[in-house]
Coordinates of N, CA, C and O in Angstrom, one line a residue:
M16 N 27.7 5.0 -9.6 CA 26.6 4.5 -8.8 C 25.4 5.4 -9.0 O 25.5 6.6 -9.0
I17 N 24.3 4.7 -9.1 CA 23.0 5.5 -9.3 C 22.5 5.8 -7.9 O 22.4 5.0 -7.0
K18 N 22.1 7.1 -7.7 CA 21.5 7.5 -6.4 C 20.0 7.6 -6.6 O 19.5 8.3 -7.4
I19 N 19.3 6.8 -5.8 CA 17.8 6.8 -5.8 C 17.3 7.3 -4.5 O 17.8 6.9 -3.4
E20 N 16.4 8.2 -4.5 CA 15.7 8.7 -3.3 C 14.3 8.3 -3.3 O 13.6 8.4 -4.3
I21 N 13.8 7.8 -2.2 CA 12.4 7.5 -2.1 C 11.5 8.7 -2.0 O 11.7 9.6 -1.1
P22 N 10.6 8.9 -3.0 CA 9.8 10.1 -3.0 C 8.8 10.2 -1.8 O 8.5 9.1 -1.2
N23 N 8.4 11.3 -1.4 CA 7.4 11.5 -0.3 C 6.1 11.0 -0.8 O 5.8 11.3 -2.0
P24 N 5.3 10.4 0.0 CA 3.9 10.0 -0.5 C 3.1 11.2 -0.9 O 3.1 12.2 -0.2
D25 N 2.3 11.0 -1.9 CA 1.3 12.0 -2.4 C 0.1 11.9 -1.5 O -0.6 12.9 -1.3
V26 N -0.3 10.7 -1.1 CA -1.5 10.5 -0.3 C -1.3 9.5 0.7 O -0.6 8.5 0.5
V27 N -1.7 9.8 1.9 CA -1.6 8.8 3.1 C -3.0 8.7 3.7 O -3.6 9.7 4.1
I28 N -3.5 7.5 3.8 CA -4.8 7.3 4.5 C -4.6 6.3 5.6 O -3.7 5.4 5.5
T29 N -5.3 6.5 6.7 CA -5.1 5.7 7.9 C -6.5 5.0 8.2 O -7.5 5.5 7.8
K30 N -6.4 4.0 8.9 CA -7.6 3.2 9.3 C -8.5 4.1 10.3 O -7.9 4.7 11.2
S31 N -9.8 4.1 10.0 CA -10.7 4.9 10.8 C -11.2 4.0 11.9 O -11.5 2.9 11.7
R32 N -11.4 4.6 13.0 CA -12.1 3.9 14.2 C -13.5 4.5 14.3 O -13.6 5.8 14.3
Q33 N -14.5 3.7 14.5 CA -15.8 4.2 14.7 C -16.0 4.6 16.1 O -15.7 3.8 17.0
V34 N -16.4 5.8 16.4 CA -16.5 6.3 17.7 C -18.0 6.3 18.1 O -18.9 6.3 17.3
G35 N -18.2 6.2 19.4 CA -19.6 6.2 19.9 C -20.1 4.8 20.2 O -19.3 3.9 20.3
E36 N -21.3 4.7 20.3 CA -21.9 3.4 20.7 C -22.0 2.5 19.5 O -21.9 3.0 18.3
K37 N -22.1 1.2 19.8 CA -22.2 0.3 18.7 C -23.6 0.4 18.0 O -24.6 0.6 18.7
V38 N -23.6 0.4 16.7 CA -24.8 0.6 16.0 C -25.0 -0.6 15.1 O -24.0 -1.3 14.8
E39 N -26.2 -0.8 14.5 CA -26.4 -1.9 13.6 C -25.7 -1.7 12.3 O -25.2 -2.6 11.7
A40 N -25.6 -0.4 11.8 CA -25.0 -0.2 10.6 C -23.6 0.4 10.8 O -23.5 1.6 11.1
P41 N -22.5 -0.4 10.7 CA -21.2 0.1 10.9 C -20.8 1.0 9.8 O -21.4 1.1 8.7
L42 N -19.6 1.7 9.9 CA -19.1 2.5 8.8 C -18.9 1.7 7.6 O -18.5 0.5 7.6
S43 N -19.3 2.3 6.4 CA -19.1 1.6 5.2 C -17.6 1.7 4.8 O -17.1 2.7 4.5
S44 N -16.9 0.6 5.0 CA -15.5 0.6 4.8 C -15.0 -0.8 4.4 O -15.7 -1.7 4.5
V45 N -13.8 -0.8 4.0 CA -13.1 -2.0 3.8 C -11.9 -2.1 4.7 O -11.0 -1.3 4.7
Y46 N -12.0 -3.0 5.7 CA -11.0 -3.1 6.7 C -10.6 -1.8 7.4 O -9.5 -1.6 7.8
G47 N -11.7 -1.0 7.6 CA -11.5 0.2 8.4 C -11.1 1.5 7.6 O -11.0 2.5 8.1
F48 N -10.8 1.3 6.3 CA -10.4 2.4 5.5 C -11.6 3.0 4.8 O -12.3 2.3 4.0
T49 N -12.0 4.3 5.0 CA -13.2 4.9 4.5 C -12.9 6.0 3.4 O -13.8 6.4 2.8
N50 N -11.7 6.4 3.3 CA -11.3 7.6 2.5 C -10.5 7.2 1.2 O -9.5 7.8 0.9
Y51 N -10.9 6.1 0.6 CA -10.3 5.7 -0.7 C -10.3 6.8 -1.8 O -9.5 6.8 -2.7
N52 N -11.3 7.7 -1.7 CA -11.5 8.7 -2.7 C -10.3 9.7 -2.8 O -10.1 10.4 -3.8
K53 N -9.4 9.7 -1.8 CA -8.2 10.5 -1.8 C -7.2 10.0 -2.7 O -6.3 10.7 -3.2
I54 N -7.2 8.6 -3.0 CA -6.3 8.0 -3.9 C -6.7 8.2 -5.3 O -7.8 8.0 -5.7
P55 N -5.7 8.7 -6.2 CA -6.1 8.9 -7.6 C -6.6 7.6 -8.2 O -6.0 6.6 -8.0
R56 N -7.6 7.8 -9.0 CA -8.2 6.6 -9.7 C -7.4 6.2 -10.9 O -7.2 5.0 -11.1
D57 N -7.0 7.1 -11.8 CA -6.4 6.8 -13.1 C -5.0 7.1 -13.2 O -4.5 7.3 -14.3
K58 N -4.3 7.1 -12.1 CA -2.8 7.4 -12.1 C -2.1 6.1 -11.6 O -2.6 5.4 -10.8
G59 N -0.9 6.0 -12.1 CA -0.1 4.8 -11.7 C 0.8 5.2 -10.6 O 1.1 6.4 -10.3
G60 N 1.4 4.2 -9.9 CA 2.3 4.5 -8.8 C 2.6 3.4 -7.9 O 2.4 2.2 -8.3
I61 N 3.1 3.7 -6.7 CA 3.6 2.7 -5.7 C 2.7 2.8 -4.5 O 2.3 3.9 -4.1
I62 N 2.4 1.6 -4.0 CA 1.5 1.5 -2.8 C 2.3 0.9 -1.7 O 2.9 -0.1 -1.8
L63 N 2.3 1.6 -0.5 CA 3.0 1.1 0.7 C 2.0 0.8 1.8 O 1.2 1.7 2.1
F64 N 2.0 -0.4 2.3 CA 1.1 -0.7 3.4 C 2.0 -0.8 4.7 O 3.0 -1.5 4.8
F65 N 1.5 0.0 5.8 CA 2.2 0.0 7.0 C 1.3 -0.5 8.1 O 0.1 -0.4 8.1
D66 N 2.0 -1.0 9.2 CA 1.2 -1.4 10.4 C 1.1 -0.2 11.4 O 1.6 0.9 11.1
A67 N 0.5 -0.4 12.5 CA 0.3 0.6 13.5 C 1.6 1.2 14.1 O 1.7 2.3 14.6
N68 N 2.7 0.4 14.0 CA 4.0 0.8 14.5 C 4.9 1.5 13.4 O 6.0 1.7 13.6
D69 N 4.2 1.7 12.3 CA 4.9 2.3 11.1 C 6.0 1.4 10.5 O 6.9 1.9 9.8
D70 N 5.8 0.1 10.7 CA 6.7 -0.8 10.0 C 6.1 -1.2 8.6 O 4.9 -1.4 8.5
L71 N 6.9 -1.2 7.6 CA 6.5 -1.5 6.3 C 6.1 -3.0 6.1 O 6.9 -3.8 6.4
L72 N 4.9 -3.2 5.7 CA 4.4 -4.6 5.6 C 4.6 -5.1 4.1 O 5.0 -6.2 3.9
F73 N 4.2 -4.2 3.2 CA 4.1 -4.7 1.8 C 4.2 -3.5 0.9 O 3.7 -2.4 1.1
V74 N 4.9 -3.7 -0.3 CA 5.0 -2.6 -1.3 C 4.5 -3.2 -2.6 O 4.8 -4.4 -3.0
G75 N 3.7 -2.5 -3.3 CA 3.2 -2.9 -4.6 C 3.1 -1.7 -5.6 O 3.4 -0.6 -5.2
K76 N 2.9 -2.1 -6.8 CA 2.8 -1.0 -7.8 C 1.6 -1.3 -8.6 O 1.0 -2.4 -8.6
A77 N 1.1 -0.2 -9.3 CA -0.2 -0.3 -10.1 C -0.2 0.7 -11.2 O 0.3 1.8 -11.1
R78 N -0.9 0.3 -12.3 CA -1.2 1.3 -13.3 C -2.3 2.2 -13.0 O -2.4 3.4 -13.3
K79 N -3.3 1.7 -12.2 CA -4.4 2.5 -11.7 C -4.4 2.2 -10.2 O -4.8 1.1 -9.7
L80 N -4.1 3.2 -9.4 CA -3.9 3.1 -8.0 C -5.1 2.7 -7.1 O -5.1 1.7 -6.4
R81 N -6.2 3.4 -7.2 CA -7.4 3.2 -6.4 C -7.9 1.8 -6.5 O -8.1 1.1 -5.5
P82 N -8.2 1.3 -7.8 CA -8.7 0.0 -7.9 C -7.8 -1.1 -7.4 O -8.2 -2.1 -6.8
R83 N -6.5 -0.9 -7.5 CA -5.5 -1.9 -7.0 C -5.5 -1.9 -5.5 O -5.4 -3.0 -4.9
V84 N -5.5 -0.8 -4.9 CA -5.5 -0.8 -3.4 C -6.8 -1.5 -2.9 O -6.7 -2.4 -2.0
K85 N -7.9 -1.3 -3.5 CA -9.1 -2.0 -3.1 C -9.0 -3.5 -3.3 O -9.5 -4.3 -2.5
R86 N -8.4 -3.8 -4.4 CA -8.3 -5.3 -4.8 C -7.4 -6.0 -3.7 O -7.6 -7.2 -3.5
H87 N -6.4 -5.3 -3.2 CA -5.6 -6.0 -2.1 C -6.4 -6.4 -1.0 O -6.1 -7.4 -0.3
F88 N -7.6 -5.7 -0.7 CA -8.4 -6.1 0.4 C -9.6 -7.0 0.0 O -10.3 -7.5 0.8
E89 N -9.7 -7.3 -1.3 CA -10.8 -8.1 -1.8 C -10.3 -9.4 -2.4 O -11.0 -10.5 -2.3
D90 N -9.2 -9.4 -3.0 CA -8.7 -10.6 -3.8 C -8.4 -11.8 -2.8 O -7.9 -11.6 -1.7
T91 N -8.6 -13.0 -3.3 CA -8.2 -14.2 -2.6 C -6.7 -14.5 -2.9 O -6.2 -15.4 -2.2
V92 N -6.1 -13.9 -3.9 CA -4.7 -14.1 -4.2 C -3.8 -13.0 -3.8 O -2.6 -13.1 -4.1
S93 N -4.3 -12.0 -3.2 CA -3.4 -10.9 -2.7 C -2.3 -11.4 -1.8 O -2.6 -12.2 -0.9
P94 N -1.1 -10.9 -2.0 CA 0.0 -11.3 -1.1 C -0.2 -11.0 0.4 O 0.4 -11.5 1.3
I95 N -1.1 -10.0 0.7 CA -1.4 -9.6 2.1 C -2.7 -10.1 2.6 O -3.2 -9.7 3.6
K96 N -3.3 -11.1 1.9 CA -4.6 -11.5 2.3 C -4.7 -12.1 3.7 O -5.7 -11.9 4.4
A97 N -3.6 -12.7 4.2 CA -3.7 -13.2 5.6 C -3.3 -12.1 6.6 O -3.3 -12.4 7.8
H98 N -2.8 -11.0 6.1 CA -2.3 -9.9 7.0 C -3.1 -8.6 6.9 O -2.6 -7.6 7.3
R99 N -4.3 -8.7 6.3 CA -5.1 -7.4 6.1 C -5.4 -6.7 7.3 O -5.5 -5.5 7.3
D100 N -5.6 -7.4 8.4 CA -6.0 -6.7 9.7 C -4.8 -6.0 10.3 O -5.0 -5.1 11.1
E101 N -3.6 -6.3 9.9 CA -2.4 -5.6 10.4 C -2.2 -4.2 9.7 O -1.6 -3.3 10.3
V102 N -2.8 -4.0 8.5 CA -2.6 -2.8 7.8 C -3.3 -1.6 8.5 O -4.5 -1.7 8.8
Y103 N -2.6 -0.6 8.9 CA -3.1 0.6 9.6 C -3.0 1.8 8.7 O -3.8 2.7 8.8
K104 N -2.0 1.9 7.9 CA -1.8 3.1 7.0 C -1.4 2.7 5.6 O -0.7 1.7 5.5
I105 N -1.9 3.4 4.7 CA -1.6 3.2 3.3 C -1.0 4.5 2.7 O -1.7 5.5 2.8
A106 N 0.2 4.4 2.2 CA 0.8 5.6 1.5 C 0.9 5.3 0.0 O 1.2 4.2 -0.4
V107 N 0.6 6.3 -0.8 CA 0.6 6.2 -2.2 C 1.5 7.2 -2.8 O 1.5 8.4 -2.4
I108 N 2.4 6.8 -3.7 CA 3.3 7.7 -4.4 C 3.0 7.6 -5.9 O 3.0 6.5 -6.5
V109 N 2.6 8.7 -6.5 CA 2.2 8.7 -7.9 C 3.5 8.7 -8.7 O 4.4 9.6 -8.6
V110 N 3.6 7.7 -9.6 CA 4.7 7.5 -10.5 C 4.2 7.0 -11.8 O 3.7 5.9 -11.9
E111 N 4.2 7.8 -12.8 CA 3.5 7.5 -14.1 C 4.3 6.5 -15.0 O 3.7 5.7 -15.6
E112 N 5.6 6.6 -15.0 CA 6.4 5.8 -15.9 C 6.5 4.4 -15.4 O 7.0 4.2 -14.2
P113 N 6.2 3.3 -16.2 CA 6.2 1.9 -15.7 C 7.6 1.5 -15.2 O 7.8 0.8 -14.2
M114 N 8.7 1.9 -15.9 CA 10.0 1.5 -15.6 C 10.4 2.2 -14.2 O 11.0 1.5 -13.4
D115 N 10.0 3.4 -14.0 CA 10.3 4.1 -12.8 C 9.6 3.4 -11.6 O 10.1 3.2 -10.5
R116 N 8.3 2.9 -11.8 CA 7.6 2.2 -10.8 C 8.3 0.9 -10.4 O 8.4 0.6 -9.2
E117 N 8.8 0.2 -11.4 CA 9.5 -1.0 -11.2 C 10.8 -0.8 -10.3 O 11.1 -1.5 -9.3
I118 N 11.5 0.3 -10.7 CA 12.8 0.6 -10.0 C 12.5 1.0 -8.5 O 13.1 0.5 -7.6
Y119 N 11.5 1.9 -8.4 CA 11.1 2.4 -7.0 C 10.6 1.2 -6.1 O 11.0 1.1 -5.0
E120 N 9.8 0.4 -6.7 CA 9.2 -0.7 -5.9 C 10.4 -1.6 -5.4 O 10.4 -1.9 -4.2
T121 N 11.3 -2.0 -6.3 CA 12.4 -2.9 -5.9 C 13.3 -2.2 -4.9 O 13.7 -2.8 -3.9
Y122 N 13.5 -0.9 -5.1 CA 14.4 -0.2 -4.2 C 13.8 0.0 -2.8 O 14.4 -0.3 -1.8
I123 N 12.5 0.3 -2.7 CA 11.8 0.5 -1.5 C 11.7 -0.9 -0.7 O 11.9 -0.9 0.5
I124 N 11.4 -1.9 -1.4 CA 11.3 -3.3 -0.8 C 12.6 -3.6 -0.1 O 12.7 -4.1 1.1
N125 N 13.7 -3.3 -0.7 CA 15.0 -3.7 -0.2 C 15.6 -2.7 0.8 O 16.4 -3.1 1.7
T126 N 15.3 -1.4 0.6 CA 15.8 -0.4 1.5 C 15.1 -0.4 2.8 O 15.7 -0.4 3.9
L127 N 13.8 -0.5 2.8 CA 13.0 -0.4 4.0 C 12.6 -1.8 4.5 O 11.9 -2.0 5.5
Q128 N 13.0 -2.9 3.8 CA 12.8 -4.3 4.2 C 11.4 -4.6 4.5 O 11.0 -4.9 5.6
A129 N 10.6 -4.5 3.4 CA 9.1 -4.9 3.5 C 8.9 -6.3 4.0 O 9.6 -7.2 3.5
K130 N 8.1 -6.5 5.0 CA 7.9 -7.7 5.7 C 7.3 -8.8 4.8 O 7.7 -10.0 4.9
Y131 N 6.3 -8.5 4.0 CA 5.6 -9.6 3.3 C 5.9 -9.6 1.8 O 5.3 -10.3 1.0
N132 N 6.9 -8.9 1.3 CA 7.3 -9.0 -0.1 C 8.3 -10.1 -0.1 O 9.4 -10.1 0.5
I133 N 8.0 -11.2 -0.9 CA 8.9 -12.3 -0.9 C 9.7 -12.3 -2.3 O 10.8 -12.9 -2.4
E134 N 9.2 -11.7 -3.3 CA 9.9 -11.6 -4.5 C 10.6 -10.2 -4.5 O 10.3 -9.3 -3.8
K135 N 11.6 -10.1 -5.3 CA 12.5 -8.9 -5.4 C 13.2 -8.6 -4.2 O 13.5 -7.4 -3.9
V136 N 13.5 -9.6 -3.3 CA 14.2 -9.3 -2.1 C 15.7 -9.7 -2.3 O 16.0 -10.8 -2.7
F137 N 16.5 -8.7 -1.9 CA 18.0 -8.9 -2.0 C 18.6 -8.9 -0.7 O 19.8 -9.2 -0.5
Y138 N 17.9 -8.5 0.4 CA 18.6 -8.2 1.7 C 18.7 -9.4 2.6 O 19.3 -9.4 3.6
K139 N 18.1 -10.6 2.2 CA 18.1 -11.8 3.1 C 19.4 -12.5 3.0 O 20.1 -12.5 2.0

């Protein structure tokens, strides 16, 4: 039997709350996330979206992490498009090898039972 361990995230960003009075110019952000610059631009890996209760919502993989994370909040075809407001935390695991990304994605989806991944599900 093959033993797979889920790697620790390399980067974790959480939704920012704007403090103080309401102003005309809110924080420049996408769904409350302002620190995308922490996510590597040209590295591949796994993206995990969590809600405020730390429940796993969705797992994805990408050849280029930062643009893919941003696209999840902009695309009209993203699997999480109807659930974007639920996302509170994004964890990124850098995995360069495409085959490793595929294995980790499927393993994480089924081990942690991601709520909105409908493909690659074996636990139902």
